[in-house]
Every structure is written in C-alpha cells, then in structure tokens.
PDB file of C-alpha atoms in Angstrom:
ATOM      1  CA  UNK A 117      28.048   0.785 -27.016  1.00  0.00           C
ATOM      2  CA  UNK A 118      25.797   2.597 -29.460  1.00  0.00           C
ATOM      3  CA  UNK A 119      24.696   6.029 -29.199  1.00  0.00           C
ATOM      4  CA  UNK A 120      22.258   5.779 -31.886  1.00  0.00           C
ATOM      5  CA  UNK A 121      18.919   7.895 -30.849  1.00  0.00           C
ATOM      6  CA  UNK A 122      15.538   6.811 -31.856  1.00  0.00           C
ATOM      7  CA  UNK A 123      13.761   9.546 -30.801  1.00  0.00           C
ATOM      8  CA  UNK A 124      12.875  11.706 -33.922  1.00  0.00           C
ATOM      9  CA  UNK A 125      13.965   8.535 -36.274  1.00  0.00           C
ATOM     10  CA  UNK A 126      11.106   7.743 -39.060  1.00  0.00           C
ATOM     11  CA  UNK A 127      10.332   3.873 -39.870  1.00  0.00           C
ATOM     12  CA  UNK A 128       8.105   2.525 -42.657  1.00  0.00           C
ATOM     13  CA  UNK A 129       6.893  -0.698 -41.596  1.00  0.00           C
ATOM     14  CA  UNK A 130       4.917  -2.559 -44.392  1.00  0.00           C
ATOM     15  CA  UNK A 131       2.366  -4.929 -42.987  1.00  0.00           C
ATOM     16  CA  UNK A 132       2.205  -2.874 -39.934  1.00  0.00           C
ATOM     17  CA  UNK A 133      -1.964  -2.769 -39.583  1.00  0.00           C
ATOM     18  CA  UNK A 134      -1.493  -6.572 -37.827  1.00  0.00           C
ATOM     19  CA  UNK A 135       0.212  -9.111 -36.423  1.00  0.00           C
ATOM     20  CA  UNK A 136       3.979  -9.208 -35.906  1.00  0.00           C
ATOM     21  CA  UNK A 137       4.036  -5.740 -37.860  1.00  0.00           C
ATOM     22  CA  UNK A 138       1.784  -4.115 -35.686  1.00  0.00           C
ATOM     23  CA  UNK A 139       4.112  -4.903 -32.741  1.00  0.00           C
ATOM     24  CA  UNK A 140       7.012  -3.804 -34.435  1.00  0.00           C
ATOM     25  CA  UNK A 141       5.124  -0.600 -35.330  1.00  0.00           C
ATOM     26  CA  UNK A 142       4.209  -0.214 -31.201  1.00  0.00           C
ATOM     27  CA  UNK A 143       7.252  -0.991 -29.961  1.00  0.00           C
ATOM     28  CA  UNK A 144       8.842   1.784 -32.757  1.00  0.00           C
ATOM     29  CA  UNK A 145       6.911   4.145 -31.630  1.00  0.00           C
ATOM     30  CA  UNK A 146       6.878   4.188 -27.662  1.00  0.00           C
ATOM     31  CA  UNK A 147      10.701   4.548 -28.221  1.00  0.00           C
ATOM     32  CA  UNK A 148      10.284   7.991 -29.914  1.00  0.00           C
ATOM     33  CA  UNK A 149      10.395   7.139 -33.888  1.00  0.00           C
ATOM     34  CA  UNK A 150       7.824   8.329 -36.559  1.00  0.00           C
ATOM     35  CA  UNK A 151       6.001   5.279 -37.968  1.00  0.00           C
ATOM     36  CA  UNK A 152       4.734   5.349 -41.401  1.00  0.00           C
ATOM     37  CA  UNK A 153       1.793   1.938 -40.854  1.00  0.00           C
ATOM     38  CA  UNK A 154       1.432   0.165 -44.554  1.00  0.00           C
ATOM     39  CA  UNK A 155      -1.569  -1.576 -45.051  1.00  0.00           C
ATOM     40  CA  UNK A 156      -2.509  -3.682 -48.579  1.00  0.00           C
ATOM     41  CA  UNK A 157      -6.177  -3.479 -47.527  1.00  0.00           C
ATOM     42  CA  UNK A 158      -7.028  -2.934 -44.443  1.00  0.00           C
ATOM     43  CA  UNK A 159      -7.039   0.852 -44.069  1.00  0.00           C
ATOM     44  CA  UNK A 160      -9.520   1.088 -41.359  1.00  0.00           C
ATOM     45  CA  UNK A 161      -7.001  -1.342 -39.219  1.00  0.00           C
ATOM     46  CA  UNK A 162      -3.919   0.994 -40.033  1.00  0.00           C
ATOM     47  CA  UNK A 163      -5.674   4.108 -39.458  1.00  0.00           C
ATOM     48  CA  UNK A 164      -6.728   2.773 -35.954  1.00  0.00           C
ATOM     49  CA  UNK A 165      -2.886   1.647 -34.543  1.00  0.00           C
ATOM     50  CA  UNK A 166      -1.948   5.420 -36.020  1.00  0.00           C
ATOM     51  CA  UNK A 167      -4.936   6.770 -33.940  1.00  0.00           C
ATOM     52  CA  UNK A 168      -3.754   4.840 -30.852  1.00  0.00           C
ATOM     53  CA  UNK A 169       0.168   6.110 -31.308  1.00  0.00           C
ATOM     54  CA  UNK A 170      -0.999   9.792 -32.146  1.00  0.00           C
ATOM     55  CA  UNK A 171      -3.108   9.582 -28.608  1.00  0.00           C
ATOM     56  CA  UNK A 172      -0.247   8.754 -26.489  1.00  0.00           C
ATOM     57  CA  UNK A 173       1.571  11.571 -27.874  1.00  0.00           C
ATOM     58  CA  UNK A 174       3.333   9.715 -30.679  1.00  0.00           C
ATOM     59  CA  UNK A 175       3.358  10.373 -34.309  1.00  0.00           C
ATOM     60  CA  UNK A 176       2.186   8.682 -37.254  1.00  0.00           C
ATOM     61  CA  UNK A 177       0.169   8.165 -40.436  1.00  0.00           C
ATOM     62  CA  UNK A 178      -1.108   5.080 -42.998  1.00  0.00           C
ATOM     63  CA  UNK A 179       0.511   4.606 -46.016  1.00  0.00           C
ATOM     64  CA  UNK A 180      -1.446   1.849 -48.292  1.00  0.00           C
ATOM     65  CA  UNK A 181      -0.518   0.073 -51.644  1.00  0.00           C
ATOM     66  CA  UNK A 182       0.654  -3.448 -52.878  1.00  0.00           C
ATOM     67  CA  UNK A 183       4.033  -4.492 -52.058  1.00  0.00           C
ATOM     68  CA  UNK A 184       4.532  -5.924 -54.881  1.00  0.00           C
ATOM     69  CA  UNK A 185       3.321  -2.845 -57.243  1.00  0.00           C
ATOM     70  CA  UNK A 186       6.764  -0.636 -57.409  1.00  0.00           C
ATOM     71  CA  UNK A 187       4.202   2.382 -57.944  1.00  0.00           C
ATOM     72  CA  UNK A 188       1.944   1.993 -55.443  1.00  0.00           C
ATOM     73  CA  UNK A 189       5.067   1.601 -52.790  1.00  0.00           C
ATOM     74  CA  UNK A 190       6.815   4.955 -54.640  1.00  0.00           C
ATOM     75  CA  UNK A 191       3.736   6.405 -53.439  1.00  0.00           C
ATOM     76  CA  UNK A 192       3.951   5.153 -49.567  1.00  0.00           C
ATOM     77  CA  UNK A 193       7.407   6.221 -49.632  1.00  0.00           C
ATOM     78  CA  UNK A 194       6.963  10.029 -51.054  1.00  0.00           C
ATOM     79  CA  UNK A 195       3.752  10.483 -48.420  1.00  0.00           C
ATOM     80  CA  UNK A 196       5.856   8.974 -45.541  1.00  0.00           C
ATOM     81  CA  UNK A 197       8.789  11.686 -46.824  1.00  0.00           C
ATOM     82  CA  UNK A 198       6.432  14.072 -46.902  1.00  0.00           C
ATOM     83  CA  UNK A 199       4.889  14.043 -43.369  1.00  0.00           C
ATOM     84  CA  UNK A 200       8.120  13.446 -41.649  1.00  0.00           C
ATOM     85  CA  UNK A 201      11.116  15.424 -43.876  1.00  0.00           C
ATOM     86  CA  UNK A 202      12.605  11.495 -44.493  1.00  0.00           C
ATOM     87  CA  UNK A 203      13.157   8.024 -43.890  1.00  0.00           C
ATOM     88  CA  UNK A 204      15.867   6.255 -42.227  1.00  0.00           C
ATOM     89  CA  UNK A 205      14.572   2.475 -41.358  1.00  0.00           C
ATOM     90  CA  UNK A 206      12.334   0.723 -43.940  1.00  0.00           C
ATOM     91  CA  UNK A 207      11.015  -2.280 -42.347  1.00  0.00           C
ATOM     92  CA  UNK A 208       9.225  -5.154 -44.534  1.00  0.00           C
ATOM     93  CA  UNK A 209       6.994  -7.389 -42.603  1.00  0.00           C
ATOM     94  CA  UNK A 210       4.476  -7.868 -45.241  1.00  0.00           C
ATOM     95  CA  UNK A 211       3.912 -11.511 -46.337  1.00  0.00           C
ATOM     96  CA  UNK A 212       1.447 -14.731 -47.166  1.00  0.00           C
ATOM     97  CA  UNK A 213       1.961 -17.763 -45.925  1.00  0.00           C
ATOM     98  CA  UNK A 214      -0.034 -20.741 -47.561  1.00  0.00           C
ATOM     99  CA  UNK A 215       0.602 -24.277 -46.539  1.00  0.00           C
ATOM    100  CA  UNK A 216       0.630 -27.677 -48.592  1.00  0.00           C
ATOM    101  CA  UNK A 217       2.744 -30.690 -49.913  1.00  0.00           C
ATOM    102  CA  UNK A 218       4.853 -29.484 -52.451  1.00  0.00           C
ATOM    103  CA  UNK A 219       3.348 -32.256 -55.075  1.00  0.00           C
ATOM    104  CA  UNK A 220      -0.398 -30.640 -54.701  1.00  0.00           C
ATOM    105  CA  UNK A 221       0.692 -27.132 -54.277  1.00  0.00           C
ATOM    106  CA  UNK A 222      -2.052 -25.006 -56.629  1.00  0.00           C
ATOM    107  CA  UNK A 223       0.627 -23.044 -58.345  1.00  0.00           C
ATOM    108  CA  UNK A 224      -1.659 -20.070 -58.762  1.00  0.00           C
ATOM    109  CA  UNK A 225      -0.951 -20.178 -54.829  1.00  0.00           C
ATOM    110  CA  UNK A 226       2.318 -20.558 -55.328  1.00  0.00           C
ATOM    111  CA  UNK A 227       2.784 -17.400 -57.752  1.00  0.00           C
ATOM    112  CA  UNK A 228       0.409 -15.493 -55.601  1.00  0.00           C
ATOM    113  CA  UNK A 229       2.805 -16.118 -52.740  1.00  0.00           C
ATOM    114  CA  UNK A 230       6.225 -15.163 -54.290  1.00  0.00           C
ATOM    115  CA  UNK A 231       4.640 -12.317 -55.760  1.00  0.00           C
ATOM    116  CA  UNK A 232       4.335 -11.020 -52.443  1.00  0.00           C
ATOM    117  CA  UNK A 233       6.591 -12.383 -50.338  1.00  0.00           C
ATOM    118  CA  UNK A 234       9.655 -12.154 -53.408  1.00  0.00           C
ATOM    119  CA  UNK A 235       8.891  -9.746 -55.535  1.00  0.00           C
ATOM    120  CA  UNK A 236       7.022  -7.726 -52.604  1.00  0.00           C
ATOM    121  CA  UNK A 237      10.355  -7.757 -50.617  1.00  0.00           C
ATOM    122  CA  UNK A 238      12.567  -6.686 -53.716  1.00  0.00           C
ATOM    123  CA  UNK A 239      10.227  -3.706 -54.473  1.00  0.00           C
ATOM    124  CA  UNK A 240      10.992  -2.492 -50.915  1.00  0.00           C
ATOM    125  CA  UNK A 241      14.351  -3.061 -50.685  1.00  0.00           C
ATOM    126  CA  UNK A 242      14.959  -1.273 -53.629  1.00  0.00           C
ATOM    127  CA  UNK A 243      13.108   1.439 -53.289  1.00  0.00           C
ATOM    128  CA  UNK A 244      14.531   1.778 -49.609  1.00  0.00           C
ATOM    129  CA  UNK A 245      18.086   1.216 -50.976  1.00  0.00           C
ATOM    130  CA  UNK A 246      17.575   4.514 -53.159  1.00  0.00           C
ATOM    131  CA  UNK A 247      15.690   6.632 -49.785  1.00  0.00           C
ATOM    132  CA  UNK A 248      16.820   5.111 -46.627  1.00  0.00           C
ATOM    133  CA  UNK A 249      19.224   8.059 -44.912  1.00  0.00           C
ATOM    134  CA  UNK A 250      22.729   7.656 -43.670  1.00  0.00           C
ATOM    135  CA  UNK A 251      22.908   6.058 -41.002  1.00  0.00           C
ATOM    136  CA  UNK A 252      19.531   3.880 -41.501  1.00  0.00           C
ATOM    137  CA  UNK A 253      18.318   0.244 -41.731  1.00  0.00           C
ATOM    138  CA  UNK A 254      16.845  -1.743 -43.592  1.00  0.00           C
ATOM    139  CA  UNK A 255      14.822  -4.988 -42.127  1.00  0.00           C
ATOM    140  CA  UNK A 256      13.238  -7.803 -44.225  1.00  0.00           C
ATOM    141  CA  UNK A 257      11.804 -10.950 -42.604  1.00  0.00           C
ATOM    142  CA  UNK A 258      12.314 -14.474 -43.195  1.00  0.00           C
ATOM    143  CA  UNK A 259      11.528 -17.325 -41.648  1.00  0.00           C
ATOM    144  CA  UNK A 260      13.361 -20.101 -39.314  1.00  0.00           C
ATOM    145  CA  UNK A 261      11.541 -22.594 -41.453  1.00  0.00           C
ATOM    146  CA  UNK A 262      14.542 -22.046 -44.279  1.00  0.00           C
ATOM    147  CA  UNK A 263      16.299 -24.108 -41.609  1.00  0.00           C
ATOM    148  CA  UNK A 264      14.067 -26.377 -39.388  1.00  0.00           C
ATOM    149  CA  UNK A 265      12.548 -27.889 -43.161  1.00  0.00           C
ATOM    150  CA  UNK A 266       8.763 -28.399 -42.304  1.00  0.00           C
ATOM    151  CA  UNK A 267       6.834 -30.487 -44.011  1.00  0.00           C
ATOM    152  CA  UNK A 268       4.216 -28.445 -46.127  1.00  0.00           C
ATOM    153  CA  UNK A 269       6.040 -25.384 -45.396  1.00  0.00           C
ATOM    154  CA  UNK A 270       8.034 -26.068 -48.856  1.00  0.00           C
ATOM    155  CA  UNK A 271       6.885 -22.857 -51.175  1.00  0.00           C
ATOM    156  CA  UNK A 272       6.904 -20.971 -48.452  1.00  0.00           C
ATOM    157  CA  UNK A 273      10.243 -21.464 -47.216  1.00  0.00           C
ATOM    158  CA  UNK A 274      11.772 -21.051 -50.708  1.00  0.00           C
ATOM    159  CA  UNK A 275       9.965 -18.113 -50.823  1.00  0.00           C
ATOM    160  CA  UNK A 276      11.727 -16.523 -47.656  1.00  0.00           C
ATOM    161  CA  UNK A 277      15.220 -18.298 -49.065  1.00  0.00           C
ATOM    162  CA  UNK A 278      15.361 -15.843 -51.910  1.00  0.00           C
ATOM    163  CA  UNK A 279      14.608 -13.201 -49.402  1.00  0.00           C
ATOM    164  CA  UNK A 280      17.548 -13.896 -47.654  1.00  0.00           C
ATOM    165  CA  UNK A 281      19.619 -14.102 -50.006  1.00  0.00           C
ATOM    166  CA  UNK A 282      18.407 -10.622 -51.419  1.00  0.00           C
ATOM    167  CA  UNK A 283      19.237  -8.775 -47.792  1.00  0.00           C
ATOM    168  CA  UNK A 284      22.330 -10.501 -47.508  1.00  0.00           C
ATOM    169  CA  UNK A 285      23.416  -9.135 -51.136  1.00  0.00           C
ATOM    170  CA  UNK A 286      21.965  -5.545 -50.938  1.00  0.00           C
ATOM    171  CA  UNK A 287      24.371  -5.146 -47.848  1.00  0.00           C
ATOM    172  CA  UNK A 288      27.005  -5.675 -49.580  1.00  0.00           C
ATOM    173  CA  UNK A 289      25.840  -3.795 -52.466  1.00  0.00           C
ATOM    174  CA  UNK A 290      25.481  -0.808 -50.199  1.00  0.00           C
ATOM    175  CA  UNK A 291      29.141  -0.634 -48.758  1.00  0.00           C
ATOM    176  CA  UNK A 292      29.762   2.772 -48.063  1.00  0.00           C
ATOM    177  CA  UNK A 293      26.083   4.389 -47.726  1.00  0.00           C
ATOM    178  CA  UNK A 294      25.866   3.696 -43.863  1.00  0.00           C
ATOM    179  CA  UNK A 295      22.878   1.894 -44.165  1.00  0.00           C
ATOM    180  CA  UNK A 296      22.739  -1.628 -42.642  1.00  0.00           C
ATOM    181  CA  UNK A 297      20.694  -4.548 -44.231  1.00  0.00           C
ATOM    182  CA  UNK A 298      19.239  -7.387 -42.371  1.00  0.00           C
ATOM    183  CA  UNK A 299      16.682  -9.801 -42.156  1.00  0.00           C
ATOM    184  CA  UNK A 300      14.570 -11.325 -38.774  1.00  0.00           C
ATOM    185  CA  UNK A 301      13.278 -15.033 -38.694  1.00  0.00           C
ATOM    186  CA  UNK A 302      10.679 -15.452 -36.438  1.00  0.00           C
ATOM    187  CA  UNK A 303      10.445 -18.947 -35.497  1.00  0.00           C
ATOM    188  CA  UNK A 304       6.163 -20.473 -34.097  1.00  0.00           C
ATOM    189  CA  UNK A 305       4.434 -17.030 -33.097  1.00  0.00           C
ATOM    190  CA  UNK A 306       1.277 -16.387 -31.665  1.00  0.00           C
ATOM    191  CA  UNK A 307      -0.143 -14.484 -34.221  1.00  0.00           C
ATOM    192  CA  UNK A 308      -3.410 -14.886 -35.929  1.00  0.00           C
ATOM    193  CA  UNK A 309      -1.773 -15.913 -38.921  1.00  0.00           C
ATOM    194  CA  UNK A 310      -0.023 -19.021 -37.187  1.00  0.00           C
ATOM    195  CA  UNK A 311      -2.562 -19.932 -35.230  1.00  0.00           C
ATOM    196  CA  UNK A 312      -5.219 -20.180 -38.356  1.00  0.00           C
ATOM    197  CA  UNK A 313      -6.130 -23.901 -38.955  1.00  0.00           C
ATOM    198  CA  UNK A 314      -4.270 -25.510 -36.426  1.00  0.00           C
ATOM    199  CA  UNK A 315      -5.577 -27.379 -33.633  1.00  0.00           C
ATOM    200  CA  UNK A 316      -4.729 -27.137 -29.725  1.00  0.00           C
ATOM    201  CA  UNK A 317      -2.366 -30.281 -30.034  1.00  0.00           C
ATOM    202  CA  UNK A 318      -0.426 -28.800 -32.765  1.00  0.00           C
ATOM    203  CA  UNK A 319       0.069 -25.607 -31.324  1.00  0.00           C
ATOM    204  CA  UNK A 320       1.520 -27.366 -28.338  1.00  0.00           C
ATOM    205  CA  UNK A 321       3.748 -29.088 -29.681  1.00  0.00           C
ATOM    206  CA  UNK A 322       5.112 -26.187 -31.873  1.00  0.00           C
ATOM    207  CA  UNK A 323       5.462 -24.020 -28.061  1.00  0.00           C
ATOM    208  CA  UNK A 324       7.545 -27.242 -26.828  1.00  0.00           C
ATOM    209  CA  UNK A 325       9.855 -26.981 -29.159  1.00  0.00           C
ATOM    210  CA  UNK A 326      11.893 -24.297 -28.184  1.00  0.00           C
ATOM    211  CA  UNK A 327      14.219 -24.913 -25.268  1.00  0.00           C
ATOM    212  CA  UNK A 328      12.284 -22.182 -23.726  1.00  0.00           C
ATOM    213  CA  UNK A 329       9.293 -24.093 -24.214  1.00  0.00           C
ATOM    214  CA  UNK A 330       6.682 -21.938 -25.063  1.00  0.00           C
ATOM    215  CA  UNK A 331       5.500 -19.866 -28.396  1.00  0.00           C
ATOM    216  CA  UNK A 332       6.908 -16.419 -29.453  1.00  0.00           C
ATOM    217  CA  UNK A 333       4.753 -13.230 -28.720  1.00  0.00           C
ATOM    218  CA  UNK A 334       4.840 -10.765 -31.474  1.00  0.00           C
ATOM    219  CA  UNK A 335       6.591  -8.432 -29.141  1.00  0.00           C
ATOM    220  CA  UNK A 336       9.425 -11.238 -28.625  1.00  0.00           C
ATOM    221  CA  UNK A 337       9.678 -10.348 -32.529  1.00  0.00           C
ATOM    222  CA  UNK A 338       9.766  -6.709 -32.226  1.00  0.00           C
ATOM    223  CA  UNK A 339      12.189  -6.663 -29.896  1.00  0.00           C
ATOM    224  CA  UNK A 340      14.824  -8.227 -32.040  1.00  0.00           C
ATOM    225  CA  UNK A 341      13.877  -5.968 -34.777  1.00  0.00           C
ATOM    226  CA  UNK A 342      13.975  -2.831 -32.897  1.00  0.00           C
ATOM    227  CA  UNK A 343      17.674  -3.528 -31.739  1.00  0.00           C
ATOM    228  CA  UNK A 344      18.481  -3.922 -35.445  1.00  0.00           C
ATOM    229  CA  UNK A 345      16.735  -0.861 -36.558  1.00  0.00           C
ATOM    230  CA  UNK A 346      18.475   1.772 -33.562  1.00  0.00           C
ATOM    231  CA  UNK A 347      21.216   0.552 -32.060  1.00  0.00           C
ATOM    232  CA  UNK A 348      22.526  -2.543 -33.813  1.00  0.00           C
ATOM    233  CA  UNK A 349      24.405  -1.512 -35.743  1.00  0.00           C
ATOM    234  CA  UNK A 350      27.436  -3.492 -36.201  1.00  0.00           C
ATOM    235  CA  UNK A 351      24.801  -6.479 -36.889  1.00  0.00           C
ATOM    236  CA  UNK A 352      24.840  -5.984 -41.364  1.00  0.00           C
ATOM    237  CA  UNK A 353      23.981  -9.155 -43.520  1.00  0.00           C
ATOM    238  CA  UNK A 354      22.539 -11.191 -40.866  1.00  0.00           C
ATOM    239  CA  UNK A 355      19.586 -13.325 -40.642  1.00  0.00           C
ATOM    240  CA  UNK A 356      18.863 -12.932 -36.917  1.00  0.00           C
ATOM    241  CA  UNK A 357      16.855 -15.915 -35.791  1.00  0.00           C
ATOM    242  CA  UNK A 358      14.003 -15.329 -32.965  1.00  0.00           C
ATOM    243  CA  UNK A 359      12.908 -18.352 -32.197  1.00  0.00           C
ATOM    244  CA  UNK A 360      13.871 -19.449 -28.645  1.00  0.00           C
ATOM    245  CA  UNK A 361      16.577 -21.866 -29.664  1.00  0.00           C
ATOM    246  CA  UNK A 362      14.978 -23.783 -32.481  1.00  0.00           C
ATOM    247  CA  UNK A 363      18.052 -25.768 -34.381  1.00  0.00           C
TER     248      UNK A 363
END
C-alpha cells in the first residue's frame, strides 16, 4: 500500500475555474494539497473556487494564461513556485471540444481545437517534465471517445489520440526522475460542456450506456485522478478510463 501524503503536496490544475477541473481542484484540496486554479479567461471564476478553498482553511491562488502560449504557462508555473516553495503534480484538464462530420468540419475549428487541446497539452507537459518534484505526477486527459468512435466526435478524438500518445511517451522519457505520467478518459459527464446542445433524449441515452447506467459526475472524474496524483503510484503510462464500463 502507498504511503504517499497529500497533505502539504502542491497541484497545478489547468482548466480548474470549471467543470471537471474544478472538481479535481475540490477534491485536491479537501485532502490537504496546495492548488494552483488556471484559468484562460475567466479570472473572476478562478478567483472565486480559491476564495471558497482558502475559507475552509485550505490554500490556494489563480494562475491565468493560454495553454497553448509556452510563456504565458512559464509564468503560471514560476507564481505557483513562488507561493508554495514547488510543484509536484501538474494536472492538465484544459480543453475544447467542438462537434461535426469530419467532411464539413470548419478547419479554422479544427486548428483552434488542436491548438489547445495538442499543442496546449505539450506546453504543459513539458514545462511540468522540467518542474514537477521527485516523487510527483503528471495527469493529462483524454477522452474514451479515442475508443467508443462517435460519430462527429472525429477532430476531437484525434485530438485527444495525440495526447495519449504524448503521456504515454514522456513516461518513458522520464525513467529515473520519479515522476509518473498518465492520462484520465472521462467517458459522458455531466458537465456544462457535455450537456451544451443536446437534448433530453440524447442525454439519456448517453447515461444508459454504461453498465452502470447513468452519467458520470465530475467528482466520479476527480476521484480517479486524485488516486493517480497521491497514491497511485505504480499506475505510469496509463490511460485510465472513467467511464462506467463503456467498451
């Protein structure tokens, strides 16, 4: 069994103003880490989940900048370093998802996307790979849609493919530094995101889907992820997928 303590641990979690990140960043928190909340906009958002942590006792700050802008991130990592003495898990939630046929994708969409969700991820990873501490983790998130092959989910789910094949590579590349590298697929999650444009029929089918028959909560997500940022860590080059038994 792991002795790995979280209490005192600090985590970076970009995208962690909303959704699934904001769980993660919760969930972090209440088990004793330091949470550095990224936001690409919403400052107001990320400044308000710090508030709420820093109330019950917890600590935290907002770190903002564009994932995809290797600056602006060198930036969220040195203030994170700087209010906490270090980082040891760097977690990446940060993403777009837009939906379409691949034969009428607008490939402005398409470069907008992978310049997030690609090139976003890669920025992060390396700068974590260079600042993560013994004995830290590094978390990137994919999508179970790389195997369940959606219709309209096509540049999306190519997007997420090169994502996992970056975390599976940079743990290998990293042999030796103590630092494990993984990557979480959420499968349907009732997040704002999902939810967005899809009508009451759709959404129950999606929740049937699962063997356990119903649609992931965000904190279904951050579970998983928590494990693999404290004490999982034999778990190294995985794509863990969270999705209630989807094939």
């Amino acid at each position: 069994m792991s002795t790995t303590s979280t209490t005192g641990r600090v985590a970076l979690v970009t995208g962690g103003s909303g959704g699934i990140g904001q769980a993660v960043v919760e969930r972090l928190a209440a088990e004793g880490y330091f949470v550095a909340v990224h936001y690409a906009s919403n400052k107001a958002q990320a400044d308000a989940v710090s508030a709420k942590i820093v109330e019950a006792g917890g600590k935290a700050i907002a770190v903002g900048g564009d994932v995809a802008d290797e600056h602006a991130m060198e930036t969220a990592f040195d203030e994170a370093e700087a209010a906490f003495g270090g980082i040891d898990v760097v977690i990446n939630t940060a993403g777009i998802m837009a939906l379409s046929p691949i034969t009428t994708l607008n490939l402005d969409t398409l470069d907008r996307m992978h310049r997030t969700n690609i090139r976003g991820t890669f920025v992060v990873s390396q700068l974590a790979a260079n600042r993560v501490r013994p004995g830290g983790a590094i978390i990137n998130f994919s999508t179970s849609v790389t195997r369940t092959q959606m219709p309209t989910y096509g540049a999306y789910a190519a997007s997420k493919g090169a994502v996992e094949a970056m975390t599976m590579i940079l743990a290998r590349e990293l042999r030796g530094k103590d630092i494990t590298v993984n990557a979480v697929a959420p499968g349907p999650t009732a997040t704002s995101l999902f939810l967005e444009g899809k009508d009451e029929a759709t959404i129950e089918h999606l929740a049937k889907v699962p063997p356990l028959e119903r649609l992931g909560q965000p904190d279904d997500i951050a579970e998983a992820t928590a494990f693999l940022a404290g004490p999982g860590r034999w778990v190294n080059g995985q794509i863990v997928f969270t999705n209630g038994g989807m094939a």
